[in-house]
Tab-separated table of C-alpha atoms in Angstrom:
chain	number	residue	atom	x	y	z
A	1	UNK	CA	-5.425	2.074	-14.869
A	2	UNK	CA	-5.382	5.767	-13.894
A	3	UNK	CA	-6.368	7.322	-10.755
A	4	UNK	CA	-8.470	10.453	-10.738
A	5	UNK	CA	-8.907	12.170	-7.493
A	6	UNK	CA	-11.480	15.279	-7.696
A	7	UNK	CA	-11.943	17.928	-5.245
A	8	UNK	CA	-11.856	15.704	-2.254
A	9	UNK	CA	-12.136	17.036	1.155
A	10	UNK	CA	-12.534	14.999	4.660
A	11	UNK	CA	-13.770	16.480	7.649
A	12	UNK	CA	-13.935	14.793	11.385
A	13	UNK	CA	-15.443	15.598	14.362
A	14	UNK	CA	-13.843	16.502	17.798
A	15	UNK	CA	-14.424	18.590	20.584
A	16	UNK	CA	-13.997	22.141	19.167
A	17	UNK	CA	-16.219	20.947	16.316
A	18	UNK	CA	-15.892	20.068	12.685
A	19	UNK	CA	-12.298	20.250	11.749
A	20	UNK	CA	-11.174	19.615	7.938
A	21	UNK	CA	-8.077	17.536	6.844
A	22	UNK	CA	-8.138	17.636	3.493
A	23	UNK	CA	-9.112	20.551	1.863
A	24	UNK	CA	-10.462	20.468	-1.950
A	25	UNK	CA	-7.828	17.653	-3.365
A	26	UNK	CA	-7.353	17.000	-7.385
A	27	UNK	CA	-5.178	14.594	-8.378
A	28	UNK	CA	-4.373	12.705	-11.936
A	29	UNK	CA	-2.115	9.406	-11.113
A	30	UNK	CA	-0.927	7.908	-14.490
A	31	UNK	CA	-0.752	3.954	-14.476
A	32	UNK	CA	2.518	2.356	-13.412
A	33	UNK	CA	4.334	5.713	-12.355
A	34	UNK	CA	5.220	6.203	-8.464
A	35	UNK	CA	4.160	9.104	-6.268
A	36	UNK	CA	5.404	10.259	-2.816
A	37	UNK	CA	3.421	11.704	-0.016
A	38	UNK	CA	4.725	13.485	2.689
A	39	UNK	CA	3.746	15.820	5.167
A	40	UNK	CA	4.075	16.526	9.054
A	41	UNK	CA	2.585	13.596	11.501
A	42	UNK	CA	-1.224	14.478	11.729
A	43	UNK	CA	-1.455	16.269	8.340
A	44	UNK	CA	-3.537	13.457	6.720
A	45	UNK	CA	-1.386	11.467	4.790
A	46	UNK	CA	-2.563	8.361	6.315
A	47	UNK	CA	-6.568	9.446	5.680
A	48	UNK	CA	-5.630	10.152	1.934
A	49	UNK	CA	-4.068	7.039	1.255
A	50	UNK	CA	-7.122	5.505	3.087
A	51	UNK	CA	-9.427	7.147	1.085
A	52	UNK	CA	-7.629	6.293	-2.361
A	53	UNK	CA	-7.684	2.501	-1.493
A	54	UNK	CA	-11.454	2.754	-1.085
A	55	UNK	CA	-10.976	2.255	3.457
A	56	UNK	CA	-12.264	5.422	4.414
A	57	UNK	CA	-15.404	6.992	2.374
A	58	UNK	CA	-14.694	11.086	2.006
A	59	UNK	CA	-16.537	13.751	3.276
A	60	UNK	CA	-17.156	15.181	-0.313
A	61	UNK	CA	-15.491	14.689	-3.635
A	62	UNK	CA	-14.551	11.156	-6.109
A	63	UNK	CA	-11.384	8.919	-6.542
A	64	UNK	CA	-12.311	7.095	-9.568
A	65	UNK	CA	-9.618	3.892	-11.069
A	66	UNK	CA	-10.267	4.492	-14.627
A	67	UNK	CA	-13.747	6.567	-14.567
A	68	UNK	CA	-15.555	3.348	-11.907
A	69	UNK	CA	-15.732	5.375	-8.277
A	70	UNK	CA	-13.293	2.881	-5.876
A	71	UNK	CA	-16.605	3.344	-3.345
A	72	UNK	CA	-18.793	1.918	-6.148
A	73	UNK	CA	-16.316	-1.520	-6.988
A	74	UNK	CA	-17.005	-4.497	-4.962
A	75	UNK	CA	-14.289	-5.753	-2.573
A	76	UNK	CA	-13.344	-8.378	-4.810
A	77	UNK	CA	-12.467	-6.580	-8.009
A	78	UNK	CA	-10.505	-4.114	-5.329
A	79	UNK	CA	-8.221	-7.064	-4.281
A	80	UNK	CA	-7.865	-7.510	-7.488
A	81	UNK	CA	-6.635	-4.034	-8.311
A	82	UNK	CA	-5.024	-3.158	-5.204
A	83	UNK	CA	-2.860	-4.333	-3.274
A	84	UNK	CA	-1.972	-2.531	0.440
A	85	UNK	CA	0.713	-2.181	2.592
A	86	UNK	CA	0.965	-0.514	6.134
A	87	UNK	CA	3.331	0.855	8.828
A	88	UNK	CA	2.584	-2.266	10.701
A	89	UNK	CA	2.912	-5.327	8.296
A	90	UNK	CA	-0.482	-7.001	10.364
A	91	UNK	CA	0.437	-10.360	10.042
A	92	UNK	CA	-1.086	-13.404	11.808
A	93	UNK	CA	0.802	-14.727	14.049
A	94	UNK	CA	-0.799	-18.331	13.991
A	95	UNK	CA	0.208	-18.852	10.403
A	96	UNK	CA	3.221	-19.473	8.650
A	97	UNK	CA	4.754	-17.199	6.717
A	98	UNK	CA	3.581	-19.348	3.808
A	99	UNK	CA	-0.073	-18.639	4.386
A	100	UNK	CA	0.035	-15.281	5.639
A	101	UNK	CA	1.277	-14.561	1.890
A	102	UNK	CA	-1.492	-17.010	0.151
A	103	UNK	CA	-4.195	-15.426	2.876
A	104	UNK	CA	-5.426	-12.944	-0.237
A	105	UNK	CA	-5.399	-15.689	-2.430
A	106	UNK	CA	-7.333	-17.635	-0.192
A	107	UNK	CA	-9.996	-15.027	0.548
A	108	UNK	CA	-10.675	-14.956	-3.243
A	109	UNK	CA	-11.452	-18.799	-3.399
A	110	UNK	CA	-7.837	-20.369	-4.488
A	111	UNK	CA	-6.818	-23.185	-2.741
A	112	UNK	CA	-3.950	-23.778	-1.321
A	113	UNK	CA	-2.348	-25.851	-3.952
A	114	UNK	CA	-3.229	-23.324	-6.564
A	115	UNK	CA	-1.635	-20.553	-4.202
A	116	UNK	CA	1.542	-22.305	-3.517
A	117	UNK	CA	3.483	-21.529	-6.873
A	118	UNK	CA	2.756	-17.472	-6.285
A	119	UNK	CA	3.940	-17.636	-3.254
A	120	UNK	CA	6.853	-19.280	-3.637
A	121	UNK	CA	7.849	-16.822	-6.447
A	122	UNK	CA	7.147	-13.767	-4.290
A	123	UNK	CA	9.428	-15.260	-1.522
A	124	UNK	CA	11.975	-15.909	-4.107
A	125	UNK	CA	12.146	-12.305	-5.287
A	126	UNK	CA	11.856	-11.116	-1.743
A	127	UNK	CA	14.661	-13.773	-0.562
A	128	UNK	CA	12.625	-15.136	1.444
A	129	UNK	CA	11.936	-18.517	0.055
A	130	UNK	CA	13.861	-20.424	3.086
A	131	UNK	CA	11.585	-18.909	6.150
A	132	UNK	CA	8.185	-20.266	3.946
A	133	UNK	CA	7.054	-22.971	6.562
A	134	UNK	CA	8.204	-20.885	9.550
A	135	UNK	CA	5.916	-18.401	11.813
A	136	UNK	CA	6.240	-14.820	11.226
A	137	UNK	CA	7.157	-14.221	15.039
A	138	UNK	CA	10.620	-15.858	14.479
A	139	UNK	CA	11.340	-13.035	11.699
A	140	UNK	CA	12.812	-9.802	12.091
A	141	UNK	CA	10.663	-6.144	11.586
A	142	UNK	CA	12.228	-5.949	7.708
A	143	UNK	CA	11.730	-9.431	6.941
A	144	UNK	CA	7.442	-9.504	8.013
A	145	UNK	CA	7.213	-5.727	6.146
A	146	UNK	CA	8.409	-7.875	2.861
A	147	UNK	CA	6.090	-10.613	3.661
A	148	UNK	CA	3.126	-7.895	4.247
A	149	UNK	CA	4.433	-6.729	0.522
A	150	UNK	CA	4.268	-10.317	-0.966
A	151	UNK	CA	0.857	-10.760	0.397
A	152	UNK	CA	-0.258	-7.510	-1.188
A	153	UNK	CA	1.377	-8.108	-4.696
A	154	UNK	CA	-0.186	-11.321	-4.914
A	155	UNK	CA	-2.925	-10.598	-7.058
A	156	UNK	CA	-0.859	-8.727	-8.753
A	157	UNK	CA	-2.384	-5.518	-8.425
A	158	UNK	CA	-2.615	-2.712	-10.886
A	159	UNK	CA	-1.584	-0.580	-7.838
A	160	UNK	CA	0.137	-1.011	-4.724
A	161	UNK	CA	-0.154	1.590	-1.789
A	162	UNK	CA	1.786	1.838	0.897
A	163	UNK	CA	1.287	3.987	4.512
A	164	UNK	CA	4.908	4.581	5.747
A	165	UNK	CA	6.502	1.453	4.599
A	166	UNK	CA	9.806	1.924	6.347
A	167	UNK	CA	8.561	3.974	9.463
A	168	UNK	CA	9.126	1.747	12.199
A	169	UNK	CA	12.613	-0.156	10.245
A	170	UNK	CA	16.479	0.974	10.852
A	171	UNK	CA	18.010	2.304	7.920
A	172	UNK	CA	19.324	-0.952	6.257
A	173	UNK	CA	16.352	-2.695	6.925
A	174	UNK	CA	14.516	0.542	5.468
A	175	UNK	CA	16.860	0.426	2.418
A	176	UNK	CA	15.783	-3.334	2.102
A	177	UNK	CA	12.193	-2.202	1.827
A	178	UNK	CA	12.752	0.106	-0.467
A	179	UNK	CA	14.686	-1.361	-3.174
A	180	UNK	CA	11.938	-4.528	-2.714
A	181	UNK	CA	9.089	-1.884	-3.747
A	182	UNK	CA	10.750	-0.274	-6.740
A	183	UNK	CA	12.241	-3.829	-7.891
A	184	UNK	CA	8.512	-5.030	-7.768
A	185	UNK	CA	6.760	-1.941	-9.132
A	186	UNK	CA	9.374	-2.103	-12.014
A	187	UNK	CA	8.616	-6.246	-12.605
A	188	UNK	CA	4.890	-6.038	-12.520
A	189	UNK	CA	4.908	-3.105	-14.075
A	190	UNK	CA	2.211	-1.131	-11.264
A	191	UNK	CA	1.453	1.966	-10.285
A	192	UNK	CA	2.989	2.985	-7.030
A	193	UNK	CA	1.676	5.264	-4.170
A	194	UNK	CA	3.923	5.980	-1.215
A	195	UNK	CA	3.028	8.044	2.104
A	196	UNK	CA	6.957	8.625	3.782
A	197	UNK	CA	8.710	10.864	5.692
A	198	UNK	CA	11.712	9.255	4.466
A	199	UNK	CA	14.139	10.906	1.754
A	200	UNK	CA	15.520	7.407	1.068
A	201	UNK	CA	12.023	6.680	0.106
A	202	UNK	CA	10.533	10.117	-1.171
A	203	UNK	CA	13.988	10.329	-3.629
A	204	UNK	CA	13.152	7.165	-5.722
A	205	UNK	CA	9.113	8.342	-6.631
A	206	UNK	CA	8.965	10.279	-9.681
A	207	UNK	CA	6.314	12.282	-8.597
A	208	UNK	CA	6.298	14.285	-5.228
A	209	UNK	CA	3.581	15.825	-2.968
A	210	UNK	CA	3.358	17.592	0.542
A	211	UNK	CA	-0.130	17.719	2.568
A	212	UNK	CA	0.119	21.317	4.027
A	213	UNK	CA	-2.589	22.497	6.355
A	214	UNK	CA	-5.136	20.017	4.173
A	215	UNK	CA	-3.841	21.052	0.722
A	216	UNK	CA	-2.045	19.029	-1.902
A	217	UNK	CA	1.305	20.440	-3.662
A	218	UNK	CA	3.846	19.642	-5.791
A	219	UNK	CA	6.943	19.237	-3.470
């Protein structure tokens, strides 16, 4: 499932005005290949990503998932197709870390019995499959950022984007994180989408992009 971004710009409002972010974007994304996005803090790397998974609408301009508009597909065929992963992993702190990965599954009508068997394979390719029945607050930072990826490859999306996945991790822990997404883009066989200002991160996408001053370019 390809992603076609066309001339997408995103404007917001603050006291001097309109100001623009992103500035007359085009963008082909081939099915299961991996792309970095980086760019200076405040250059709208978050906003694009948002605006790709169908969270924020654009000021002007389409991202269409194999010619359907993302702003046109109901929620549930976006779960389907997407999973999502942020900076912070926004777990619930009153579940286990069991059902904070089945929560997806759960939203879209599985029960939990039906649920279990995913989740237990995520954990095991996460190694993760011991901490299951315990809460997420006795887990370190780079152990709930691979349970906010098991949640979000549970569906198993088509595409998985991710808002600086290692941005608030040390280095090993970062280097965890990093060899889970590849190892699970490579299994499942999805199309990645990275925003980073890591080079750990930025050096294992194929395909590489800076946001300059609201414009899009091959880094």
């Amino acid at each position: 499932m390809d992603i076609a971004i066309r001339d997408l710009t995103h404007s917001f409002e603050n006291h001097q005005g309109t100001s623009a972010l992103l500035q007359n974007i085009s963008l082909n994304v081939s099915a299961q290949s991996t792309t970095a996005i980086t760019g200076i803090s405040g250059s709208g790397k978050t906003t694009l990503l948002s605006i790709i998974a169908g969270l924020i609408r654009p000021t002007t301009g389409s991202v269409c998932y194999e010619k359907t508009s993302i702003f046109d597909m109901p929620n549930q065929k976006k779960i389907q197709h997407l999973g999502l992963v942020f900076q912070d992993p926004h777990l619930i702190g009153e579940f286990t870390v069991e059902e904070n990965c089945m929560l997806i599954g759960l939203l879209q009508g599985y029960t939990r019995t039906t649920c279990i068997p995913r989740v237990h394979e995520l954990l095991e390719m996460l190694n993760l499959r011991e901490y299951a029945k315990r809460s997420v607050h006795e887990l370190s930072g780079g152990q709930r950022q691979r349970i906010a990826l098991a949640r979000a490859l549970f569906m198993r999306p088509a595409w998985l984007i991710a808002d600086e996945p290692t941005g608030n991790l040390d280095e090993t822990t970062g280097n965890s994180i990093i060899e889970a997404l590849i190892a699970c883009q490579q299994t499942d066989g999805m199309g990645l989408i990275v925003s980073s200002h890591d080079p750990r991160v930025i050096a294992c996408m194929e395909h590489r992009y800076t946001l300059h001053k609201g414009s899009l370019y091959r880094a």
